[in-house]
Amino acid sequence: AKDPCPERSESERAEIVAAAERHFAGRGFEAALLEDIASEVGIRRAAIFYHFGDKQELYAAVLDQVFGDAMADLPSAGSVFRNPAGAHAARLIESCGLKGSAVGGARVSEKHANFIVNRGEATGADVLELVRRIRARVRQARGVDLQPEVMLYGKKWEDVL
């Protein structure tokens, strides 16, 4: 069926993505609630599913809008660290000269410092070691303890960091 009001539909979709960006950035993917995003837009939670199949699809739309082609070149899990209060993880990482830093096949993205990209041969151990090095350098240079926001399967972050 054809949408009877495509302009409103696109406008509503853009509002949802903008609100979701604020909630994901402020609370992280897991803690951000679709109910809160819908409330900010002035719609019911169910209306989000008119535009997005699930929360992950909404998150992907936010990433696409925010980072555009920053993720297009190499595979990545997206934004690695939560933004600390009053700061941006990417800016902290970049200010420590870590863009392009690598461990094995894992590298801090040249386009967005809060992304770890896979140059094709990265292992989980490479990514974990790079996360450790980034955290240690930012803590040493800026006094900020970056907290991962990506999910780690099989273990807890506090057990591997």
Tab-separated table of N, CA and C in Angstrom:
chain	number	residue	atom	x	y	z
A	1	ALA	N	0.839	-1.183	0.000
A	1	ALA	CA	0.000	0.000	0.000
A	1	ALA	C	0.880	1.241	0.000
A	2	LYS	N	0.449	2.214	-0.763
A	2	LYS	CA	1.203	3.453	-0.875
A	2	LYS	C	0.902	4.357	0.314
A	3	ASP	N	1.953	5.000	0.823
A	3	ASP	CA	1.800	5.910	1.961
A	3	ASP	C	0.994	7.130	1.511
A	4	PRO	N	-0.139	7.433	2.174
A	4	PRO	CA	-0.978	8.551	1.762
A	4	PRO	C	-0.333	9.911	2.026
A	5	CYS	N	0.647	9.962	2.881
A	5	CYS	CA	1.282	11.238	3.208
A	5	CYS	C	2.799	11.037	3.351
A	6	PRO	N	3.528	10.846	2.224
A	6	PRO	CA	4.950	10.539	2.310
A	6	PRO	C	5.788	11.657	2.933
A	7	GLU	N	5.357	12.908	2.789
A	7	GLU	CA	6.126	14.014	3.378
A	7	GLU	C	6.114	13.928	4.908
A	8	ARG	N	4.945	13.660	5.470
A	8	ARG	CA	4.833	13.523	6.920
A	8	ARG	C	5.626	12.308	7.381
A	9	SER	N	5.550	11.239	6.612
A	9	SER	CA	6.233	10.011	6.959
A	9	SER	C	7.750	10.238	7.016
A	10	GLU	N	8.307	10.895	6.015
A	10	GLU	CA	9.750	11.171	5.997
A	10	GLU	C	10.140	12.138	7.102
A	11	SER	N	9.290	13.109	7.365
A	11	SER	CA	9.553	14.059	8.437
A	11	SER	C	9.549	13.348	9.792
A	12	GLU	N	8.569	12.478	9.997
A	12	GLU	CA	8.484	11.736	11.249
A	12	GLU	C	9.695	10.813	11.405
A	13	ARG	N	10.090	10.165	10.324
A	13	ARG	CA	11.261	9.277	10.361
A	13	ARG	C	12.500	10.078	10.758
A	14	ALA	N	12.687	11.238	10.174
A	14	ALA	CA	13.843	12.080	10.497
A	14	ALA	C	13.819	12.516	11.960
A	15	GLU	N	12.624	12.836	12.471
A	15	GLU	CA	12.496	13.215	13.888
A	15	GLU	C	12.851	12.043	14.804
A	16	ILE	N	12.420	10.850	14.433
A	16	ILE	CA	12.729	9.659	15.231
A	16	ILE	C	14.235	9.428	15.259
A	17	VAL	N	14.877	9.525	14.108
A	17	VAL	CA	16.324	9.310	14.039
A	17	VAL	C	17.066	10.361	14.874
A	18	ALA	N	16.638	11.614	14.787
A	18	ALA	CA	17.282	12.680	15.563
A	18	ALA	C	17.123	12.446	17.064
A	19	ALA	N	15.928	12.064	17.486
A	19	ALA	CA	15.703	11.789	18.910
A	19	ALA	C	16.500	10.566	19.348
A	20	ALA	N	16.520	9.546	18.516
A	20	ALA	CA	17.274	8.335	18.838
A	20	ALA	C	18.764	8.640	18.962
A	21	GLU	N	19.265	9.501	18.109
A	21	GLU	CA	20.680	9.876	18.193
A	21	GLU	C	20.991	10.465	19.572
A	22	ARG	N	20.137	11.351	20.043
A	22	ARG	CA	20.360	11.962	21.362
A	22	ARG	C	20.308	10.903	22.479
A	23	HIS	N	19.356	10.000	22.388
A	23	HIS	CA	19.201	8.982	23.432
A	23	HIS	C	20.338	7.959	23.396
A	24	PHE	N	20.721	7.502	22.208
A	24	PHE	CA	21.820	6.543	22.106
A	24	PHE	C	23.130	7.183	22.551
A	25	ALA	N	23.348	8.436	22.183
A	25	ALA	CA	24.586	9.122	22.578
A	25	ALA	C	24.628	9.368	24.078
A	26	GLY	N	23.497	9.687	24.646
A	26	GLY	CA	23.457	10.006	26.067
A	26	GLY	C	23.424	8.800	26.985
A	27	ARG	N	22.782	7.729	26.533
A	27	ARG	CA	22.577	6.582	27.431
A	27	ARG	C	23.214	5.295	26.939
A	28	GLY	N	23.607	5.255	25.671
A	28	GLY	CA	24.107	4.012	25.094
A	28	GLY	C	22.969	3.194	24.517
A	29	PHE	N	23.311	2.257	23.653
A	29	PHE	CA	22.306	1.459	22.954
A	29	PHE	C	21.419	0.679	23.918
A	30	GLU	N	22.037	-0.039	24.843
A	30	GLU	CA	21.269	-0.908	25.745
A	30	GLU	C	20.297	-0.119	26.629
A	31	ALA	N	20.748	1.009	27.160
A	31	ALA	CA	19.937	1.761	28.123
A	31	ALA	C	18.890	2.662	27.464
A	32	ALA	N	19.084	3.014	26.210
A	32	ALA	CA	18.123	3.879	25.526
A	32	ALA	C	16.810	3.124	25.326
A	33	LEU	N	15.714	3.761	25.688
A	33	LEU	CA	14.400	3.124	25.593
A	33	LEU	C	13.606	3.686	24.421
A	34	LEU	N	12.995	2.795	23.662
A	34	LEU	CA	12.164	3.236	22.547
A	34	LEU	C	10.998	4.092	23.027
A	35	GLU	N	10.490	3.805	24.214
A	35	GLU	CA	9.392	4.595	24.776
A	35	GLU	C	9.806	6.058	24.944
A	36	ASP	N	11.038	6.274	25.421
A	36	ASP	CA	11.531	7.640	25.617
A	36	ASP	C	11.736	8.356	24.286
A	37	ILE	N	12.241	7.633	23.302
A	37	ILE	CA	12.444	8.211	21.971
A	37	ILE	C	11.101	8.609	21.378
A	38	ALA	N	10.120	7.715	21.467
A	38	ALA	CA	8.780	7.994	20.939
A	38	ALA	C	8.156	9.182	21.651
A	39	SER	N	8.299	9.231	22.959
A	39	SER	CA	7.731	10.327	23.735
A	39	SER	C	8.315	11.670	23.304
A	40	GLU	N	9.619	11.701	23.078
A	40	GLU	CA	10.252	12.956	22.643
A	40	GLU	C	9.704	13.425	21.302
A	41	VAL	N	9.406	12.470	20.424
A	41	VAL	CA	8.884	12.812	19.095
A	41	VAL	C	7.389	13.124	19.155
A	42	GLY	N	6.713	12.654	20.205
A	42	GLY	CA	5.275	12.885	20.321
A	42	GLY	C	4.454	11.814	19.639
A	43	ILE	N	4.997	10.606	19.591
A	43	ILE	CA	4.295	9.476	18.976
A	43	ILE	C	4.275	8.319	19.976
A	44	ARG	N	3.534	7.284	19.632
A	44	ARG	CA	3.533	6.072	20.447
A	44	ARG	C	4.699	5.183	20.023
A	45	ARG	N	5.151	4.366	20.947
A	45	ARG	CA	6.280	3.464	20.674
A	45	ARG	C	6.033	2.630	19.420
A	46	ALA	N	4.832	2.143	19.254
A	46	ALA	CA	4.506	1.287	18.107
A	46	ALA	C	4.727	1.997	16.775
A	47	ALA	N	4.600	3.319	16.765
A	47	ALA	CA	4.780	4.070	15.517
A	47	ALA	C	6.219	3.999	15.016
A	48	ILE	N	7.154	3.767	15.919
A	48	ILE	CA	8.550	3.627	15.496
A	48	ILE	C	8.684	2.444	14.547
A	49	PHE	N	7.910	1.381	14.792
A	49	PHE	CA	8.002	0.173	13.984
A	49	PHE	C	7.388	0.336	12.596
A	50	TYR	N	6.711	1.439	12.359
A	50	TYR	CA	6.244	1.761	11.006
A	50	TYR	C	7.462	2.087	10.135
A	51	HIS	N	8.494	2.667	10.762
A	51	HIS	CA	9.691	3.108	10.034
A	51	HIS	C	10.869	2.152	10.172
A	52	PHE	N	10.960	1.449	11.300
A	52	PHE	CA	12.118	0.607	11.592
A	52	PHE	C	11.648	-0.742	12.118
A	53	GLY	N	12.272	-1.803	11.673
A	53	GLY	CA	11.866	-3.145	12.086
A	53	GLY	C	12.108	-3.426	13.554
A	54	ASP	N	13.189	-2.868	14.092
A	54	ASP	CA	13.520	-3.081	15.497
A	54	ASP	C	14.506	-2.009	15.956
A	55	LYS	N	14.907	-2.093	17.202
A	55	LYS	CA	15.813	-1.101	17.786
A	55	LYS	C	17.155	-1.093	17.055
A	56	GLN	N	17.644	-2.267	16.675
A	56	GLN	CA	18.926	-2.361	15.973
A	56	GLN	C	18.864	-1.648	14.621
A	57	GLU	N	17.758	-1.760	13.925
A	57	GLU	CA	17.597	-1.082	12.637
A	57	GLU	C	17.567	0.434	12.833
A	58	LEU	N	16.931	0.896	13.890
A	58	LEU	CA	16.929	2.323	14.217
A	58	LEU	C	18.348	2.788	14.521
A	59	TYR	N	19.087	2.005	15.297
A	59	TYR	CA	20.480	2.335	15.627
A	59	TYR	C	21.318	2.423	14.355
A	60	ALA	N	21.113	1.496	13.431
A	60	ALA	CA	21.846	1.515	12.163
A	60	ALA	C	21.544	2.791	11.381
A	61	ALA	N	20.288	3.239	11.407
A	61	ALA	CA	19.921	4.483	10.725
A	61	ALA	C	20.603	5.682	11.376
A	62	VAL	N	20.705	5.656	12.705
A	62	VAL	CA	21.403	6.737	13.413
A	62	VAL	C	22.870	6.744	13.015
A	63	LEU	N	23.497	5.583	13.037
A	63	LEU	CA	24.910	5.498	12.651
A	63	LEU	C	25.125	5.988	11.229
A	64	ASP	N	24.224	5.600	10.335
A	64	ASP	CA	24.340	6.030	8.944
A	64	ASP	C	24.230	7.544	8.826
A	65	GLN	N	23.307	8.130	9.571
A	65	GLN	CA	23.140	9.586	9.512
A	65	GLN	C	24.335	10.311	10.133
A	66	VAL	N	24.790	9.843	11.275
A	66	VAL	CA	25.859	10.523	12.002
A	66	VAL	C	27.207	10.357	11.320
A	67	PHE	N	27.503	9.121	10.918
A	67	PHE	CA	28.838	8.850	10.421
A	67	PHE	C	28.913	8.728	8.908
A	68	GLY	N	27.760	8.684	8.254
A	68	GLY	CA	27.743	8.611	6.798
A	68	GLY	C	28.652	7.528	6.270
A	69	ASP	N	29.625	7.947	5.492
A	69	ASP	CA	30.514	6.973	4.879
A	69	ASP	C	31.731	6.653	5.740
A	70	ALA	N	31.754	7.120	6.982
A	70	ALA	CA	32.894	6.820	7.854
A	70	ALA	C	33.015	5.321	8.089
A	71	MET	N	31.903	4.608	7.984
A	71	MET	CA	31.926	3.174	8.215
A	71	MET	C	31.960	2.382	6.913
A	72	ALA	N	31.961	3.051	5.777
A	72	ALA	CA	31.804	2.354	4.509
A	72	ALA	C	33.057	1.608	4.057
A	73	ASP	N	34.233	2.083	4.397
A	73	ASP	CA	35.462	1.514	3.867
A	73	ASP	C	35.818	0.145	4.432
A	74	LEU	N	35.717	-0.015	5.737
A	74	LEU	CA	36.141	-1.244	6.392
A	74	LEU	C	35.092	-1.692	7.404
A	75	PRO	N	35.011	-3.003	7.655
A	75	PRO	CA	34.059	-3.484	8.663
A	75	PRO	C	34.395	-2.935	10.049
A	76	SER	N	33.360	-2.685	10.821
A	76	SER	CA	33.516	-2.099	12.145
A	76	SER	C	32.302	-2.461	12.981
A	77	ALA	N	32.471	-2.433	14.298
A	77	ALA	CA	31.343	-2.660	15.200
A	77	ALA	C	30.667	-1.350	15.554
A	78	GLY	N	31.095	-0.272	14.932
A	78	GLY	CA	30.529	1.040	15.231
A	78	GLY	C	31.285	1.719	16.352
A	79	SER	N	30.629	2.612	17.003
A	79	SER	CA	31.230	3.396	18.076
A	79	SER	C	31.620	2.476	19.236
A	80	VAL	N	32.886	2.522	19.664
A	80	VAL	CA	33.403	1.582	20.655
A	80	VAL	C	33.170	2.051	22.087
A	81	PHE	N	33.397	3.351	22.366
A	81	PHE	CA	33.317	3.854	23.738
A	81	PHE	C	32.148	4.811	23.914
A	82	ARG	N	31.577	4.800	25.113
A	82	ARG	CA	30.541	5.773	25.474
A	82	ARG	C	31.189	7.150	25.560
A	83	ASN	N	30.415	8.164	25.264
A	83	ASN	CA	30.908	9.526	25.475
A	83	ASN	C	30.865	9.833	26.962
A	84	PRO	N	32.020	10.185	27.551
A	84	PRO	CA	32.005	10.554	28.969
A	84	PRO	C	31.275	11.879	29.172
A	85	ALA	N	30.824	12.139	30.377
A	85	ALA	CA	30.095	13.372	30.672
A	85	ALA	C	30.905	14.586	30.213
A	86	GLY	N	30.286	15.416	29.392
A	86	GLY	CA	30.897	16.660	28.955
A	86	GLY	C	32.017	16.513	27.941
A	87	ALA	N	32.180	15.332	27.357
A	87	ALA	CA	33.265	15.116	26.394
A	87	ALA	C	32.799	14.172	25.291
A	88	HIS	N	33.637	14.019	24.285
A	88	HIS	CA	33.375	13.084	23.195
A	88	HIS	C	34.532	12.107	23.130
A	89	ALA	N	34.218	10.822	23.172
A	89	ALA	CA	35.256	9.792	23.155
A	89	ALA	C	36.160	9.945	21.940
A	90	ALA	N	35.582	10.183	20.776
A	90	ALA	CA	36.391	10.296	19.558
A	90	ALA	C	37.400	11.433	19.664
A	91	ARG	N	36.981	12.564	20.201
A	91	ARG	CA	37.898	13.708	20.332
A	91	ARG	C	39.014	13.401	21.319
A	92	LEU	N	38.682	12.721	22.414
A	92	LEU	CA	39.705	12.350	23.396
A	92	LEU	C	40.726	11.401	22.758
A	93	ILE	N	40.247	10.421	22.026
A	93	ILE	CA	41.129	9.450	21.379
A	93	ILE	C	42.014	10.146	20.346
A	94	GLU	N	41.400	10.989	19.539
A	94	GLU	CA	42.161	11.715	18.518
A	94	GLU	C	43.181	12.656	19.152
A	95	SER	N	42.814	13.315	20.251
A	95	SER	CA	43.731	14.258	20.892
A	95	SER	C	44.957	13.552	21.475
A	96	CYS	N	44.860	12.253	21.657
A	96	CYS	CA	45.998	11.462	22.151
A	96	CYS	C	46.826	10.884	21.001
A	97	GLY	N	46.492	11.286	19.773
A	97	GLY	CA	47.266	10.837	18.618
A	97	GLY	C	47.061	9.384	18.252
A	98	LEU	N	45.883	8.848	18.545
A	98	LEU	CA	45.666	7.415	18.348
A	98	LEU	C	44.991	7.038	17.029
A	99	LYS	N	44.564	8.010	16.231
A	99	LYS	CA	43.979	7.661	14.930
A	99	LYS	C	45.023	6.889	14.129
A	100	GLY	N	44.613	5.759	13.570
A	100	GLY	CA	45.530	4.945	12.778
A	100	GLY	C	46.333	3.942	13.593
A	101	SER	N	46.281	4.026	14.927
A	101	SER	CA	46.987	3.047	15.758
A	101	SER	C	46.415	1.663	15.484
A	102	ALA	N	47.295	0.652	15.530
A	102	ALA	CA	46.834	-0.690	15.182
A	102	ALA	C	47.452	-1.742	16.082
A	103	VAL	N	46.706	-2.817	16.235
A	103	VAL	CA	47.188	-4.058	16.848
A	103	VAL	C	46.734	-5.155	15.904
A	104	GLY	N	47.673	-5.849	15.303
A	104	GLY	CA	47.313	-6.870	14.319
A	104	GLY	C	46.466	-6.254	13.218
A	105	GLY	N	45.313	-6.855	12.952
A	105	GLY	CA	44.442	-6.342	11.900
A	105	GLY	C	43.422	-5.323	12.364
A	106	ALA	N	43.427	-4.987	13.654
A	106	ALA	CA	42.481	-3.994	14.196
A	106	ALA	C	43.164	-2.629	14.207
A	107	ARG	N	42.438	-1.599	13.770
A	107	ARG	CA	43.024	-0.254	13.696
A	107	ARG	C	42.007	0.788	14.112
A	108	VAL	N	42.471	1.832	14.789
A	108	VAL	CA	41.619	2.977	15.092
A	108	VAL	C	41.365	3.672	13.756
A	109	SER	N	40.109	3.877	13.424
A	109	SER	CA	39.737	4.457	12.135
A	109	SER	C	40.369	5.829	11.935
A	110	GLU	N	40.808	6.076	10.715
A	110	GLU	CA	41.340	7.391	10.335
A	110	GLU	C	40.202	8.403	10.175
A	111	LYS	N	38.987	7.909	9.942
A	111	LYS	CA	37.848	8.801	9.707
A	111	LYS	C	37.135	9.190	10.992
A	112	HIS	N	37.041	8.268	11.943
A	112	HIS	CA	36.358	8.546	13.204
A	112	HIS	C	37.069	7.760	14.286
A	113	ALA	N	37.724	8.460	15.189
A	113	ALA	CA	38.609	7.829	16.165
A	113	ALA	C	37.915	6.913	17.153
A	114	ASN	N	36.595	6.965	17.266
A	114	ASN	CA	35.901	6.073	18.197
A	114	ASN	C	35.451	4.784	17.504
A	115	PHE	N	35.957	4.533	16.313
A	115	PHE	CA	35.670	3.295	15.593
A	115	PHE	C	36.948	2.478	15.514
A	116	ILE	N	36.845	1.201	15.767
A	116	ILE	CA	37.936	0.276	15.503
A	116	ILE	C	37.515	-0.507	14.267
A	117	VAL	N	38.334	-0.447	13.233
A	117	VAL	CA	38.005	-1.114	11.976
A	117	VAL	C	38.854	-2.367	11.811
A	118	ASN	N	38.332	-3.275	11.008
A	118	ASN	CA	39.017	-4.527	10.715
A	118	ASN	C	39.617	-4.423	9.325
A	119	ARG	N	40.946	-4.480	9.254
A	119	ARG	CA	41.624	-4.397	7.963
A	119	ARG	C	41.559	-5.715	7.200
A	120	GLY	N	40.812	-6.661	7.722
A	120	GLY	CA	40.596	-7.921	7.027
A	120	GLY	C	41.074	-9.132	7.781
A	121	GLU	N	42.018	-8.947	8.676
A	121	GLU	CA	42.555	-10.086	9.391
A	121	GLU	C	42.547	-9.907	10.904
A	122	ALA	N	41.741	-8.998	11.422
A	122	ALA	CA	41.699	-8.732	12.865
A	122	ALA	C	41.089	-9.909	13.613
A	123	THR	N	41.661	-10.195	14.765
A	123	THR	CA	41.101	-11.211	15.660
A	123	THR	C	40.445	-10.491	16.828
A	124	GLY	N	39.660	-11.238	17.596
A	124	GLY	CA	39.077	-10.668	18.801
A	124	GLY	C	40.156	-10.200	19.758
A	125	ALA	N	41.239	-10.951	19.843
A	125	ALA	CA	42.353	-10.573	20.717
A	125	ALA	C	42.983	-9.249	20.264
A	126	ASP	N	43.062	-9.024	18.945
A	126	ASP	CA	43.596	-7.754	18.429
A	126	ASP	C	42.722	-6.585	18.882
A	127	VAL	N	41.419	-6.755	18.745
A	127	VAL	CA	40.482	-5.688	19.115
A	127	VAL	C	40.556	-5.417	20.615
A	128	LEU	N	40.550	-6.473	21.427
A	128	LEU	CA	40.626	-6.286	22.878
A	128	LEU	C	41.910	-5.568	23.292
A	129	GLU	N	43.030	-5.945	22.703
A	129	GLU	CA	44.291	-5.287	23.050
A	129	GLU	C	44.277	-3.827	22.623
A	130	LEU	N	43.703	-3.532	21.465
A	130	LEU	CA	43.622	-2.141	21.024
A	130	LEU	C	42.719	-1.338	21.949
A	131	VAL	N	41.600	-1.915	22.388
A	131	VAL	CA	40.716	-1.251	23.357
A	131	VAL	C	41.496	-0.949	24.631
A	132	ARG	N	42.256	-1.913	25.117
A	132	ARG	CA	43.065	-1.702	26.329
A	132	ARG	C	44.049	-0.551	26.142
A	133	ARG	N	44.729	-0.530	25.013
A	133	ARG	CA	45.731	0.519	24.755
A	133	ARG	C	45.095	1.901	24.646
A	134	ILE	N	43.957	1.971	23.981
A	134	ILE	CA	43.257	3.254	23.855
A	134	ILE	C	42.867	3.753	25.248
A	135	ARG	N	42.249	2.886	26.018
A	135	ARG	CA	41.817	3.272	27.372
A	135	ARG	C	42.995	3.742	28.220
A	136	ALA	N	44.098	2.997	28.175
A	136	ALA	CA	45.274	3.341	28.989
A	136	ALA	C	45.854	4.690	28.570
A	137	ARG	N	45.940	4.927	27.273
A	137	ARG	CA	46.524	6.188	26.786
A	137	ARG	C	45.636	7.381	27.133
A	138	VAL	N	44.333	7.256	26.942
A	138	VAL	CA	43.408	8.349	27.259
A	138	VAL	C	43.401	8.601	28.769
A	139	ARG	N	43.423	7.543	29.560
A	139	ARG	CA	43.469	7.703	31.018
A	139	ARG	C	44.759	8.432	31.432
A	140	GLN	N	45.890	8.032	30.844
A	140	GLN	CA	47.184	8.637	31.183
A	140	GLN	C	47.250	10.104	30.736
A	141	ALA	N	46.833	10.379	29.513
A	141	ALA	CA	46.992	11.718	28.942
A	141	ALA	C	45.888	12.691	29.337
A	142	ARG	N	44.668	12.209	29.504
A	142	ARG	CA	43.521	13.091	29.735
A	142	ARG	C	42.816	12.857	31.066
A	143	GLY	N	43.187	11.805	31.773
A	143	GLY	CA	42.561	11.523	33.059
A	143	GLY	C	41.129	11.046	32.955
A	144	VAL	N	40.756	10.498	31.805
A	144	VAL	CA	39.384	10.033	31.580
A	144	VAL	C	39.409	8.527	31.374
A	145	ASP	N	38.533	7.821	32.075
A	145	ASP	CA	38.429	6.368	31.955
A	145	ASP	C	37.310	6.049	30.968
A	146	LEU	N	37.662	5.768	29.725
A	146	LEU	CA	36.664	5.453	28.710
A	146	LEU	C	36.006	4.105	29.003
A	147	GLN	N	34.692	4.064	28.831
A	147	GLN	CA	33.910	2.843	29.061
A	147	GLN	C	33.381	2.312	27.728
A	148	PRO	N	33.619	1.034	27.429
A	148	PRO	CA	33.109	0.471	26.169
A	148	PRO	C	31.587	0.503	26.123
A	149	GLU	N	31.051	0.725	24.912
A	149	GLU	CA	29.602	0.658	24.733
A	149	GLU	C	29.209	-0.482	23.811
A	150	VAL	N	30.178	-1.072	23.118
A	150	VAL	CA	29.854	-2.232	22.287
A	150	VAL	C	29.680	-3.440	23.197
A	151	MET	N	28.898	-4.399	22.742
A	151	MET	CA	28.668	-5.597	23.551
A	151	MET	C	29.820	-6.575	23.347
A	152	LEU	N	30.198	-7.222	24.398
A	152	LEU	CA	31.246	-8.237	24.369
A	152	LEU	C	30.571	-9.568	24.663
A	153	TYR	N	30.657	-10.499	23.741
A	153	TYR	CA	29.984	-11.780	23.920
A	153	TYR	C	30.885	-12.775	24.637
A	154	GLY	N	30.314	-13.467	25.613
A	154	GLY	CA	31.007	-14.523	26.309
A	154	GLY	C	31.747	-14.103	27.565
A	155	LYS	N	32.037	-12.822	27.707
A	155	LYS	CA	32.738	-12.320	28.894
A	155	LYS	C	32.217	-10.934	29.215
A	156	LYS	N	32.570	-10.475	30.395
A	156	LYS	CA	32.223	-9.102	30.790
A	156	LYS	C	33.440	-8.227	30.538
A	157	TRP	N	33.202	-6.995	30.148
A	157	TRP	CA	34.307	-6.067	29.886
A	157	TRP	C	35.244	-5.967	31.079
A	158	GLU	N	34.658	-5.869	32.270
A	158	GLU	CA	35.514	-5.697	33.463
A	158	GLU	C	36.430	-6.900	33.677
A	159	ASP	N	36.092	-8.060	33.107
A	159	ASP	CA	36.945	-9.237	33.251
A	159	ASP	C	38.104	-9.258	32.262
A	160	VAL	N	38.019	-8.479	31.196
A	160	VAL	CA	39.074	-8.516	30.171
A	160	VAL	C	39.882	-7.239	30.073
A	161	LEU	N	39.435	-6.184	30.732
A	161	LEU	CA	40.175	-4.917	30.635
A	161	LEU	C	41.194	-4.750	31.729
